[in-house]
Amino acid sequence: MNTKTTIAGLEFPSYICNASGPNDATLDELHVLGSSGSSAIVMKSCTIEPRSGNAEPRYARLPYGAIQSMGLPNLGYRAYGEFAPLLQSYGKPIVASIAGLSVEDYRVMVDTFQESDVDLIEVNLSCPNIEGKPQVAYDFEQTEKVLSVVSRSGTKPVGVKLPPYFDYVHQQHMAELIEKYQISFVTCINSVGNVLVIDPEKETPILKPKKGFGGLSGSYIKPIALANVRAFYNLLGDKISIFGVGGIQSGVDAFEFLLAGADVVQVGTIFEKEGPACFGRIEKELVDILIAKGYHSVADAKGRLKFL
Ligand code: RRO
């Protein structure tokens, strides 16, 4: 079974890779991803300066996923530029993820990664956990300012990591901007921002930062993620590539994202819980489904959602 696929013309050896977020901020963690079944090495979103992130507790597993307010803990973008050549021997795509705190931050980081050994640049427009910094992609004027600087320079493909949208007009508006600025791929979706989980015993939120409001991930958000993948697939078709992310923990989940139109799926919450064995397990489960259904490759099933 051929599970090779591409994002922005770049070959991915299989369908499942890690999502920016869990266990991808240090060089040791990135080496673990290099040695794992992940089809790429996706790095933690970075900022200009290193950050230790928000106060703890800032991550909690839930029955069907997780809530977190990590607050962008990372080593600063320079470190990730230096790590890239050390990771090339794994022979899989290296993806930088940048999360500016200003338009100028995005410009500086994208220019630097354009000159580095990373293969793709994911521009994170959707971190929900920085106090006083709204998610960029919910503000289309601000988004356009960022897209105008990140799309300007270099030859490496640039994509955007989007928050969940809940209305088609927002997906349409974003799709127009993606076309206008020749963005090569989208990553749908980031965590569902600013949800609240309460501990009824303690009568407190379960997270400390932002008075308990944090990003929701895992199975809770899978239908929202599928809807966003499908909406962008409908709107942009083969003009862009799509990373699907949100609640994938089994081969069936991955197959659903494939039908919706995702070129590759990223896993975050299940990787945090299960460790690097999850990549090979989900890939094998997906292959078994494709064989049972008579598909010959991942490409064969992509976008093939049927209608009632
Ligand atoms: O670090 C975080 O708190 C974080 C980021 Br950058 C993001 O993009 N999405 C998320 O749920 N958490």
PDB file of C-alpha atoms and ligand atoms in Angstrom:
ATOM      1  CA  MET A   1       0.000   0.000   0.000  1.00  0.00           C
ATOM      2  CA  ASN A   2       1.427   3.336  -1.047  1.00  0.00           C
ATOM      3  CA  THR A   3       0.930   5.902   1.720  1.00  0.00           C
ATOM      4  CA  LYS A   4       3.398   8.405   0.289  1.00  0.00           C
ATOM      5  CA  THR A   5       1.899  11.823  -0.088  1.00  0.00           C
ATOM      6  CA  THR A   6       2.940  15.416  -0.673  1.00  0.00           C
ATOM      7  CA  ILE A   7       2.492  18.841   0.877  1.00  0.00           C
ATOM      8  CA  ALA A   8       3.279  21.773  -1.409  1.00  0.00           C
ATOM      9  CA  GLY A   9       5.094  19.366  -3.754  1.00  0.00           C
ATOM     10  CA  LEU A  10       7.342  18.027  -1.007  1.00  0.00           C
ATOM     11  CA  GLU A  11       7.245  14.272  -0.465  1.00  0.00           C
ATOM     12  CA  PHE A  12       6.086  12.862   2.882  1.00  0.00           C
ATOM     13  CA  PRO A  13       6.972   9.164   3.295  1.00  0.00           C
ATOM     14  CA  SER A  14       3.664   8.357   5.011  1.00  0.00           C
ATOM     15  CA  TYR A  15       0.333   9.900   6.033  1.00  0.00           C
ATOM     16  CA  ILE A  16       0.813  10.598   9.788  1.00  0.00           C
ATOM     17  CA  CYS A  17       3.126  13.155  11.392  1.00  0.00           C
ATOM     18  CA  ASN A  18       3.296  15.062  14.637  1.00  0.00           C
ATOM     19  CA  ALA A  19       1.468  18.348  15.200  1.00  0.00           C
ATOM     20  CA  SER A  20       3.313  21.390  16.441  1.00  0.00           C
ATOM     21  CA  GLY A  21       2.859  21.424  20.224  1.00  0.00           C
ATOM     22  CA  PRO A  22       3.619  18.384  22.334  1.00  0.00           C
ATOM     23  CA  ASN A  23       7.172  17.095  22.802  1.00  0.00           C
ATOM     24  CA  ASP A  24       8.779  19.006  19.944  1.00  0.00           C
ATOM     25  CA  ALA A  25      10.502  21.959  21.612  1.00  0.00           C
ATOM     26  CA  THR A  26      13.976  20.558  22.422  1.00  0.00           C
ATOM     27  CA  LEU A  27      16.631  18.968  20.231  1.00  0.00           C
ATOM     28  CA  ASP A  28      16.274  15.667  22.121  1.00  0.00           C
ATOM     29  CA  GLU A  29      12.533  15.629  21.481  1.00  0.00           C
ATOM     30  CA  LEU A  30      13.070  16.421  17.788  1.00  0.00           C
ATOM     31  CA  HIS A  31      15.546  13.518  17.507  1.00  0.00           C
ATOM     32  CA  VAL A  32      12.870  11.230  18.988  1.00  0.00           C
ATOM     33  CA  LEU A  33      10.509  12.401  16.236  1.00  0.00           C
ATOM     34  CA  GLY A  34      13.233  11.834  13.656  1.00  0.00           C
ATOM     35  CA  SER A  35      13.627   8.204  14.776  1.00  0.00           C
ATOM     36  CA  SER A  36       9.873   7.618  15.049  1.00  0.00           C
ATOM     37  CA  GLY A  37       7.240   6.680  12.471  1.00  0.00           C
ATOM     38  CA  SER A  38       6.230  10.338  12.110  1.00  0.00           C
ATOM     39  CA  SER A  39       6.414  11.272   8.422  1.00  0.00           C
ATOM     40  CA  ALA A  40       7.894  14.683   9.267  1.00  0.00           C
ATOM     41  CA  ILE A  41       9.583  16.541  12.084  1.00  0.00           C
ATOM     42  CA  VAL A  42       7.278  19.407  13.009  1.00  0.00           C
ATOM     43  CA  MET A  43       8.796  21.831  15.509  1.00  0.00           C
ATOM     44  CA  LYS A  44       7.128  23.677  18.383  1.00  0.00           C
ATOM     45  CA  SER A  45       5.874  27.131  17.426  1.00  0.00           C
ATOM     46  CA  CYS A  46       8.624  29.608  18.192  1.00  0.00           C
ATOM     47  CA  THR A  47       8.937  33.251  19.081  1.00  0.00           C
ATOM     48  CA  ILE A  48      11.803  35.707  18.671  1.00  0.00           C
ATOM     49  CA  GLU A  49      12.985  35.267  22.259  1.00  0.00           C
ATOM     50  CA  PRO A  50      12.940  32.031  24.280  1.00  0.00           C
ATOM     51  CA  ARG A  51       9.887  31.664  26.535  1.00  0.00           C
ATOM     52  CA  SER A  52       9.230  29.468  29.549  1.00  0.00           C
ATOM     53  CA  GLY A  53       5.475  29.656  28.909  1.00  0.00           C
ATOM     54  CA  ASN A  54       2.513  30.107  31.247  1.00  0.00           C
ATOM     55  CA  ALA A  55       2.239  29.139  34.923  1.00  0.00           C
ATOM     56  CA  GLU A  56       1.354  25.552  35.900  1.00  0.00           C
ATOM     57  CA  PRO A  57      -0.904  23.664  35.973  1.00  0.00           C
ATOM     58  CA  ARG A  58      -1.164  24.373  32.262  1.00  0.00           C
ATOM     59  CA  TYR A  59      -1.949  20.944  30.709  1.00  0.00           C
ATOM     60  CA  ALA A  60      -4.633  18.466  31.730  1.00  0.00           C
ATOM     61  CA  ARG A  61      -5.740  15.253  30.098  1.00  0.00           C
ATOM     62  CA  LEU A  62      -9.509  14.852  29.835  1.00  0.00           C
ATOM     63  CA  PRO A  63     -11.624  11.758  29.128  1.00  0.00           C
ATOM     64  CA  TYR A  64     -11.717  12.473  25.381  1.00  0.00           C
ATOM     65  CA  GLY A  65      -8.776  14.802  24.823  1.00  0.00           C
ATOM     66  CA  ALA A  66      -6.980  17.580  26.693  1.00  0.00           C
ATOM     67  CA  ILE A  67      -7.113  21.231  27.677  1.00  0.00           C
ATOM     68  CA  GLN A  68      -3.968  23.325  27.835  1.00  0.00           C
ATOM     69  CA  SER A  69      -2.660  26.840  28.107  1.00  0.00           C
ATOM     70  CA  MET A  70       1.035  26.276  27.491  1.00  0.00           C
ATOM     71  CA  GLY A  71       1.784  29.872  26.498  1.00  0.00           C
ATOM     72  CA  LEU A  72       4.356  29.158  23.785  1.00  0.00           C
ATOM     73  CA  PRO A  73       7.219  27.641  25.782  1.00  0.00           C
ATOM     74  CA  ASN A  74      10.075  27.426  23.253  1.00  0.00           C
ATOM     75  CA  LEU A  75      13.792  27.997  22.851  1.00  0.00           C
ATOM     76  CA  GLY A  76      13.533  30.990  20.499  1.00  0.00           C
ATOM     77  CA  TYR A  77      13.638  30.833  16.695  1.00  0.00           C
ATOM     78  CA  ARG A  78      17.426  30.924  16.387  1.00  0.00           C
ATOM     79  CA  ALA A  79      17.692  27.541  18.149  1.00  0.00           C
ATOM     80  CA  TYR A  80      15.295  25.897  15.686  1.00  0.00           C
ATOM     81  CA  GLY A  81      17.245  27.261  12.715  1.00  0.00           C
ATOM     82  CA  GLU A  82      20.376  25.698  14.226  1.00  0.00           C
ATOM     83  CA  PHE A  83      18.636  22.365  14.888  1.00  0.00           C
ATOM     84  CA  ALA A  84      17.485  21.904  11.275  1.00  0.00           C
ATOM     85  CA  PRO A  85      20.829  20.694   9.803  1.00  0.00           C
ATOM     86  CA  LEU A  86      21.202  18.262  12.713  1.00  0.00           C
ATOM     87  CA  LEU A  87      17.883  16.634  11.783  1.00  0.00           C
ATOM     88  CA  GLN A  88      18.343  16.285   8.029  1.00  0.00           C
ATOM     89  CA  SER A  89      19.823  12.787   8.211  1.00  0.00           C
ATOM     90  CA  TYR A  90      16.382  11.380   9.101  1.00  0.00           C
ATOM     91  CA  GLY A  91      15.376  11.979   5.481  1.00  0.00           C
ATOM     92  CA  LYS A  92      11.951  13.436   6.179  1.00  0.00           C
ATOM     93  CA  PRO A  93      10.564  16.949   5.891  1.00  0.00           C
ATOM     94  CA  ILE A  94      11.455  19.406   8.641  1.00  0.00           C
ATOM     95  CA  VAL A  95       8.718  21.913   9.399  1.00  0.00           C
ATOM     96  CA  ALA A  96       9.335  25.149  11.294  1.00  0.00           C
ATOM     97  CA  SER A  97       6.383  26.752  13.049  1.00  0.00           C
ATOM     98  CA  ILE A  98       6.461  30.461  13.781  1.00  0.00           C
ATOM     99  CA  ALA A  99       4.226  32.428  16.137  1.00  0.00           C
ATOM    100  CA  GLY A 100       5.024  36.116  16.111  1.00  0.00           C
ATOM    101  CA  LEU A 101       3.861  38.527  18.766  1.00  0.00           C
ATOM    102  CA  SER A 102       3.879  41.264  16.076  1.00  0.00           C
ATOM    103  CA  VAL A 103       3.913  41.519  12.277  1.00  0.00           C
ATOM    104  CA  GLU A 104       7.610  42.393  12.437  1.00  0.00           C
ATOM    105  CA  ASP A 105       8.305  39.184  14.432  1.00  0.00           C
ATOM    106  CA  TYR A 106       6.689  37.133  11.665  1.00  0.00           C
ATOM    107  CA  ARG A 107       8.792  38.916   9.040  1.00  0.00           C
ATOM    108  CA  VAL A 108      12.071  38.331  10.876  1.00  0.00           C
ATOM    109  CA  MET A 109      11.344  34.650  11.553  1.00  0.00           C
ATOM    110  CA  VAL A 110      10.086  33.780   8.087  1.00  0.00           C
ATOM    111  CA  ASP A 111      13.091  35.484   6.473  1.00  0.00           C
ATOM    112  CA  THR A 112      15.454  33.508   8.725  1.00  0.00           C
ATOM    113  CA  PHE A 113      13.781  30.148   8.072  1.00  0.00           C
ATOM    114  CA  GLN A 114      13.764  30.872   4.334  1.00  0.00           C
ATOM    115  CA  GLU A 115      17.581  30.851   4.580  1.00  0.00           C
ATOM    116  CA  SER A 116      17.715  27.731   6.808  1.00  0.00           C
ATOM    117  CA  ASP A 117      17.621  23.958   6.279  1.00  0.00           C
ATOM    118  CA  VAL A 118      13.929  23.558   7.123  1.00  0.00           C
ATOM    119  CA  ASP A 119      11.681  22.381   4.277  1.00  0.00           C
ATOM    120  CA  LEU A 120       8.352  24.038   5.101  1.00  0.00           C
ATOM    121  CA  ILE A 121       7.316  27.037   7.169  1.00  0.00           C
ATOM    122  CA  GLU A 122       4.025  26.832   9.070  1.00  0.00           C
ATOM    123  CA  VAL A 123       2.866  30.289  10.108  1.00  0.00           C
ATOM    124  CA  ASN A 124       0.802  29.887  13.263  1.00  0.00           C
ATOM    125  CA  LEU A 125      -2.058  32.404  13.136  1.00  0.00           C
ATOM    126  CA  SER A 126      -4.063  30.763  15.898  1.00  0.00           C
ATOM    127  CA  CYS A 127      -2.373  30.421  19.291  1.00  0.00           C
ATOM    128  CA  PRO A 128      -5.184  31.006  21.799  1.00  0.00           C
ATOM    129  CA  ASN A 129      -3.114  31.159  24.969  1.00  0.00           C
ATOM    130  CA  ILE A 130      -1.222  34.453  25.080  1.00  0.00           C
ATOM    131  CA  GLU A 131      -2.914  36.930  27.401  1.00  0.00           C
ATOM    132  CA  GLY A 132      -3.743  40.140  25.517  1.00  0.00           C
ATOM    133  CA  LYS A 133      -2.904  38.670  22.067  1.00  0.00           C
ATOM    134  CA  PRO A 134      -6.015  37.658  20.133  1.00  0.00           C
ATOM    135  CA  GLN A 135      -5.761  34.816  17.648  1.00  0.00           C
ATOM    136  CA  VAL A 136      -4.521  36.533  14.476  1.00  0.00           C
ATOM    137  CA  ALA A 137      -6.699  34.547  12.081  1.00  0.00           C
ATOM    138  CA  TYR A 138      -9.912  35.767  13.744  1.00  0.00           C
ATOM    139  CA  ASP A 139      -8.932  39.291  12.602  1.00  0.00           C
ATOM    140  CA  PHE A 140      -8.760  39.398   8.803  1.00  0.00           C
ATOM    141  CA  GLU A 141      -7.095  42.831   8.641  1.00  0.00           C
ATOM    142  CA  GLN A 142      -4.288  41.657  10.905  1.00  0.00           C
ATOM    143  CA  THR A 143      -4.073  38.391   8.970  1.00  0.00           C
ATOM    144  CA  GLU A 144      -3.589  40.277   5.718  1.00  0.00           C
ATOM    145  CA  LYS A 145      -0.717  42.265   7.253  1.00  0.00           C
ATOM    146  CA  VAL A 146       1.001  39.036   8.339  1.00  0.00           C
ATOM    147  CA  LEU A 147       0.388  37.300   5.002  1.00  0.00           C
ATOM    148  CA  SER A 148       1.823  40.237   3.103  1.00  0.00           C
ATOM    149  CA  VAL A 149       5.158  39.873   4.925  1.00  0.00           C
ATOM    150  CA  VAL A 150       5.409  36.070   5.118  1.00  0.00           C
ATOM    151  CA  SER A 151       4.524  35.439   1.471  1.00  0.00           C
ATOM    152  CA  ARG A 152       7.028  37.915   0.124  1.00  0.00           C
ATOM    153  CA  SER A 153      10.397  36.254   0.532  1.00  0.00           C
ATOM    154  CA  GLY A 154      12.120  33.030  -0.418  1.00  0.00           C
ATOM    155  CA  THR A 155      11.348  29.788  -2.194  1.00  0.00           C
ATOM    156  CA  LYS A 156      10.370  27.476   0.670  1.00  0.00           C
ATOM    157  CA  PRO A 157       6.631  26.793   0.828  1.00  0.00           C
ATOM    158  CA  VAL A 158       4.781  28.806   3.449  1.00  0.00           C
ATOM    159  CA  GLY A 159       1.494  27.690   5.004  1.00  0.00           C
ATOM    160  CA  VAL A 160      -0.877  28.922   7.679  1.00  0.00           C
ATOM    161  CA  LYS A 161      -2.119  27.165  10.793  1.00  0.00           C
ATOM    162  CA  LEU A 162      -5.707  28.228  11.290  1.00  0.00           C
ATOM    163  CA  PRO A 163      -8.097  28.277  14.209  1.00  0.00           C
ATOM    164  CA  PRO A 164     -11.463  26.575  13.851  1.00  0.00           C
ATOM    165  CA  TYR A 165     -14.013  28.633  11.953  1.00  0.00           C
ATOM    166  CA  PHE A 166     -17.684  28.108  12.654  1.00  0.00           C
ATOM    167  CA  ASP A 167     -19.195  29.922   9.701  1.00  0.00           C
ATOM    168  CA  TYR A 168     -18.620  29.401   5.994  1.00  0.00           C
ATOM    169  CA  VAL A 169     -18.184  33.135   5.315  1.00  0.00           C
ATOM    170  CA  HIS A 170     -15.069  33.114   7.506  1.00  0.00           C
ATOM    171  CA  GLN A 171     -13.604  30.155   5.631  1.00  0.00           C
ATOM    172  CA  GLN A 172     -14.441  31.905   2.350  1.00  0.00           C
ATOM    173  CA  HIS A 173     -12.756  35.123   3.477  1.00  0.00           C
ATOM    174  CA  MET A 174      -9.630  33.233   4.585  1.00  0.00           C
ATOM    175  CA  ALA A 175      -9.556  31.231   1.331  1.00  0.00           C
ATOM    176  CA  GLU A 176      -9.567  34.491  -0.639  1.00  0.00           C
ATOM    177  CA  LEU A 177      -6.567  35.745   1.347  1.00  0.00           C
ATOM    178  CA  ILE A 178      -4.755  32.425   0.879  1.00  0.00           C
ATOM    179  CA  GLU A 179      -5.173  32.724  -2.889  1.00  0.00           C
ATOM    180  CA  LYS A 180      -4.253  36.387  -2.951  1.00  0.00           C
ATOM    181  CA  TYR A 181      -0.972  35.795  -1.095  1.00  0.00           C
ATOM    182  CA  GLN A 182      -0.115  32.458  -2.743  1.00  0.00           C
ATOM    183  CA  ILE A 183      -0.006  30.472   0.471  1.00  0.00           C
ATOM    184  CA  SER A 184       0.956  26.859  -0.303  1.00  0.00           C
ATOM    185  CA  PHE A 185      -0.747  24.904   2.472  1.00  0.00           C
ATOM    186  CA  VAL A 186      -3.189  25.198   5.378  1.00  0.00           C
ATOM    187  CA  THR A 187      -3.160  23.358   8.676  1.00  0.00           C
ATOM    188  CA  CYS A 188      -6.699  22.896  10.016  1.00  0.00           C
ATOM    189  CA  ILE A 189      -7.204  23.215  12.945  1.00  0.00           C
ATOM    190  CA  ASN A 190      -5.470  24.552  16.035  1.00  0.00           C
ATOM    191  CA  SER A 191      -7.065  23.794  19.404  1.00  0.00           C
ATOM    192  CA  VAL A 192     -10.541  25.213  20.038  1.00  0.00           C
ATOM    193  CA  GLY A 193      -9.560  28.273  22.017  1.00  0.00           C
ATOM    194  CA  ASN A 194     -10.763  29.653  25.307  1.00  0.00           C
ATOM    195  CA  VAL A 195     -12.821  26.801  26.662  1.00  0.00           C
ATOM    196  CA  LEU A 196     -13.290  26.266  30.398  1.00  0.00           C
ATOM    197  CA  VAL A 197     -13.110  23.016  32.365  1.00  0.00           C
ATOM    198  CA  ILE A 198     -14.117  23.171  36.041  1.00  0.00           C
ATOM    199  CA  ASP A 199     -13.146  20.854  38.885  1.00  0.00           C
ATOM    200  CA  PRO A 200     -16.384  20.581  40.904  1.00  0.00           C
ATOM    201  CA  GLU A 201     -14.586  19.218  44.001  1.00  0.00           C
ATOM    202  CA  LYS A 202     -12.158  22.122  44.264  1.00  0.00           C
ATOM    203  CA  GLU A 203     -14.662  24.565  42.736  1.00  0.00           C
ATOM    204  CA  THR A 204     -11.845  25.949  40.533  1.00  0.00           C
ATOM    205  CA  PRO A 205     -10.858  25.756  36.882  1.00  0.00           C
ATOM    206  CA  ILE A 206      -8.401  22.925  36.223  1.00  0.00           C
ATOM    207  CA  LEU A 207      -5.818  25.252  34.635  1.00  0.00           C
ATOM    208  CA  LYS A 208      -4.102  28.212  36.265  1.00  0.00           C
ATOM    209  CA  PRO A 209      -3.304  30.592  33.346  1.00  0.00           C
ATOM    210  CA  LYS A 210      -5.940  32.994  32.002  1.00  0.00           C
ATOM    211  CA  LYS A 211      -8.255  32.164  34.924  1.00  0.00           C
ATOM    212  CA  GLY A 212      -8.660  28.664  33.538  1.00  0.00           C
ATOM    213  CA  PHE A 213      -9.490  29.383  29.883  1.00  0.00           C
ATOM    214  CA  GLY A 214      -7.461  27.196  27.517  1.00  0.00           C
ATOM    215  CA  GLY A 215      -7.359  25.340  24.203  1.00  0.00           C
ATOM    216  CA  LEU A 216      -9.388  22.131  23.760  1.00  0.00           C
ATOM    217  CA  SER A 217      -7.992  19.223  21.728  1.00  0.00           C
ATOM    218  CA  GLY A 218      -8.577  15.530  21.088  1.00  0.00           C
ATOM    219  CA  SER A 219     -11.764  13.703  20.128  1.00  0.00           C
ATOM    220  CA  TYR A 220     -13.982  16.565  21.327  1.00  0.00           C
ATOM    221  CA  ILE A 221     -12.874  18.671  18.359  1.00  0.00           C
ATOM    222  CA  LYS A 222     -12.717  16.093  15.550  1.00  0.00           C
ATOM    223  CA  PRO A 223     -16.013  17.076  13.848  1.00  0.00           C
ATOM    224  CA  ILE A 224     -14.961  20.737  13.930  1.00  0.00           C
ATOM    225  CA  ALA A 225     -11.596  19.864  12.396  1.00  0.00           C
ATOM    226  CA  LEU A 226     -13.178  17.687   9.689  1.00  0.00           C
ATOM    227  CA  ALA A 227     -15.567  20.490   8.779  1.00  0.00           C
ATOM    228  CA  ASN A 228     -12.719  22.973   8.388  1.00  0.00           C
ATOM    229  CA  VAL A 229     -10.614  20.577   6.300  1.00  0.00           C
ATOM    230  CA  ARG A 230     -13.589  19.898   4.048  1.00  0.00           C
ATOM    231  CA  ALA A 231     -14.528  23.558   3.715  1.00  0.00           C
ATOM    232  CA  PHE A 232     -10.995  24.513   2.601  1.00  0.00           C
ATOM    233  CA  TYR A 233     -10.830  21.488   0.289  1.00  0.00           C
ATOM    234  CA  ASN A 234     -14.112  22.613  -1.306  1.00  0.00           C
ATOM    235  CA  LEU A 235     -12.954  26.214  -1.562  1.00  0.00           C
ATOM    236  CA  LEU A 236      -9.396  25.716  -2.808  1.00  0.00           C
ATOM    237  CA  GLY A 237      -9.194  22.146  -4.167  1.00  0.00           C
ATOM    238  CA  ASP A 238      -5.800  21.334  -5.611  1.00  0.00           C
ATOM    239  CA  LYS A 239      -4.567  24.929  -5.395  1.00  0.00           C
ATOM    240  CA  ILE A 240      -3.258  24.192  -1.888  1.00  0.00           C
ATOM    241  CA  SER A 241      -2.244  21.247   0.290  1.00  0.00           C
ATOM    242  CA  ILE A 242      -3.991  20.502   3.585  1.00  0.00           C
ATOM    243  CA  PHE A 243      -2.668  19.202   6.880  1.00  0.00           C
ATOM    244  CA  GLY A 244      -5.624  17.851   8.880  1.00  0.00           C
ATOM    245  CA  VAL A 245      -5.340  17.970  12.658  1.00  0.00           C
ATOM    246  CA  GLY A 246      -7.791  17.624  15.517  1.00  0.00           C
ATOM    247  CA  GLY A 247      -8.742  14.464  17.348  1.00  0.00           C
ATOM    248  CA  ILE A 248      -6.981  11.855  15.205  1.00  0.00           C
ATOM    249  CA  GLN A 249      -6.166   8.849  17.344  1.00  0.00           C
ATOM    250  CA  SER A 250      -6.933   5.862  15.133  1.00  0.00           C
ATOM    251  CA  GLY A 251      -6.755   4.721  11.535  1.00  0.00           C
ATOM    252  CA  VAL A 252     -10.494   5.338  11.197  1.00  0.00           C
ATOM    253  CA  ASP A 253     -10.003   8.959  12.247  1.00  0.00           C
ATOM    254  CA  ALA A 254      -7.164   9.366   9.739  1.00  0.00           C
ATOM    255  CA  PHE A 255      -9.352   7.796   7.003  1.00  0.00           C
ATOM    256  CA  GLU A 256     -12.131  10.303   7.725  1.00  0.00           C
ATOM    257  CA  PHE A 257      -9.663  13.187   7.272  1.00  0.00           C
ATOM    258  CA  LEU A 258      -8.447  11.578   4.050  1.00  0.00           C
ATOM    259  CA  LEU A 259     -12.016  11.443   2.702  1.00  0.00           C
ATOM    260  CA  ALA A 260     -12.484  15.081   3.721  1.00  0.00           C
ATOM    261  CA  GLY A 261      -9.425  16.043   1.653  1.00  0.00           C
ATOM    262  CA  ALA A 262      -6.387  16.159   3.958  1.00  0.00           C
ATOM    263  CA  ASP A 263      -3.038  15.415   2.283  1.00  0.00           C
ATOM    264  CA  VAL A 264      -1.331  14.545   5.602  1.00  0.00           C
ATOM    265  CA  VAL A 265      -2.683  14.340   9.155  1.00  0.00           C
ATOM    266  CA  GLN A 266      -0.923  15.624  12.255  1.00  0.00           C
ATOM    267  CA  VAL A 267      -1.403  14.180  15.723  1.00  0.00           C
ATOM    268  CA  GLY A 268      -0.838  16.063  18.961  1.00  0.00           C
ATOM    269  CA  THR A 269      -2.993  14.953  21.878  1.00  0.00           C
ATOM    270  CA  ILE A 270      -2.574  11.223  21.223  1.00  0.00           C
ATOM    271  CA  PHE A 271       1.206  11.680  20.791  1.00  0.00           C
ATOM    272  CA  GLU A 272       1.363  13.391  24.190  1.00  0.00           C
ATOM    273  CA  LYS A 273      -0.560  10.471  25.712  1.00  0.00           C
ATOM    274  CA  GLU A 274       0.798   7.443  23.873  1.00  0.00           C
ATOM    275  CA  GLY A 275       4.294   8.510  22.806  1.00  0.00           C
ATOM    276  CA  PRO A 276       5.969   7.934  19.430  1.00  0.00           C
ATOM    277  CA  ALA A 277       4.453   4.458  18.950  1.00  0.00           C
ATOM    278  CA  CYS A 278       1.206   6.193  17.924  1.00  0.00           C
ATOM    279  CA  PHE A 279       2.507   7.137  14.458  1.00  0.00           C
ATOM    280  CA  GLY A 280       3.159   3.575  13.272  1.00  0.00           C
ATOM    281  CA  ARG A 281       0.018   2.256  14.933  1.00  0.00           C
ATOM    282  CA  ILE A 282      -2.304   4.787  13.282  1.00  0.00           C
ATOM    283  CA  GLU A 283      -0.563   4.354   9.912  1.00  0.00           C
ATOM    284  CA  LYS A 284      -1.016   0.565  10.083  1.00  0.00           C
ATOM    285  CA  GLU A 285      -4.670   0.906  11.059  1.00  0.00           C
ATOM    286  CA  LEU A 286      -5.189   3.268   8.107  1.00  0.00           C
ATOM    287  CA  VAL A 287      -3.490   0.868   5.688  1.00  0.00           C
ATOM    288  CA  ASP A 288      -5.722  -1.995   6.880  1.00  0.00           C
ATOM    289  CA  ILE A 289      -8.813   0.130   6.198  1.00  0.00           C
ATOM    290  CA  LEU A 290      -7.603   1.174   2.738  1.00  0.00           C
ATOM    291  CA  ILE A 291      -6.878  -2.460   1.799  1.00  0.00           C
ATOM    292  CA  ALA A 292     -10.235  -3.675   3.119  1.00  0.00           C
ATOM    293  CA  LYS A 293     -12.003  -0.987   1.083  1.00  0.00           C
ATOM    294  CA  GLY A 294     -10.075  -1.722  -2.110  1.00  0.00           C
ATOM    295  CA  TYR A 295      -8.126   1.538  -2.344  1.00  0.00           C
ATOM    296  CA  HIS A 296      -4.626   1.251  -3.819  1.00  0.00           C
ATOM    297  CA  SER A 297      -3.033   4.313  -2.257  1.00  0.00           C
ATOM    298  CA  VAL A 298      -3.687   7.299  -0.045  1.00  0.00           C
ATOM    299  CA  ALA A 299      -3.987   9.445  -3.164  1.00  0.00           C
ATOM    300  CA  ASP A 300      -6.736   7.119  -4.443  1.00  0.00           C
ATOM    301  CA  ALA A 301      -9.028   7.986  -1.509  1.00  0.00           C
ATOM    302  CA  LYS A 302      -8.219  11.658  -1.018  1.00  0.00           C
ATOM    303  CA  GLY A 303     -11.293  13.893  -0.957  1.00  0.00           C
ATOM    304  CA  ARG A 304     -13.570  10.992  -1.982  1.00  0.00           C
ATOM    305  CA  LEU A 305     -16.341  11.819   0.461  1.00  0.00           C
ATOM    306  CA  LYS A 306     -19.649  10.532  -0.880  1.00  0.00           C
ATOM    307  CA  PHE A 307     -23.003  12.191  -0.390  1.00  0.00           C
ATOM    308  CA  LEU A 308     -26.353  10.906   0.817  1.00  0.00           C
TER     309      LEU A 308
HETATM  310  O1  RRO B   1       1.805  27.113  23.286  1.00  0.00           O
HETATM  311  C1  RRO B   1       0.562  27.153  23.335  1.00  0.00           C
HETATM  312  O2  RRO B   1      -0.072  27.495  24.347  1.00  0.00           O
HETATM  313  C2  RRO B   1      -0.260  26.801  22.162  1.00  0.00           C
HETATM  314  C3  RRO B   1       0.002  27.212  20.869  1.00  0.00           C
HETATM  315 BR1  RRO B   1       1.524  28.147  20.393  1.00  0.00          BR
HETATM  316  C4  RRO B   1      -0.928  26.922  19.843  1.00  0.00           C
HETATM  317  O3  RRO B   1      -0.778  27.264  18.661  1.00  0.00           O
HETATM  318  N1  RRO B   1      -2.060  26.256  20.169  1.00  0.00           N
HETATM  319  C5  RRO B   1      -2.295  25.849  21.434  1.00  0.00           C
HETATM  320  O4  RRO B   1      -3.350  25.246  21.677  1.00  0.00           O
HETATM  321  N2  RRO B   1      -1.400  26.124  22.414  1.00  0.00           N
END
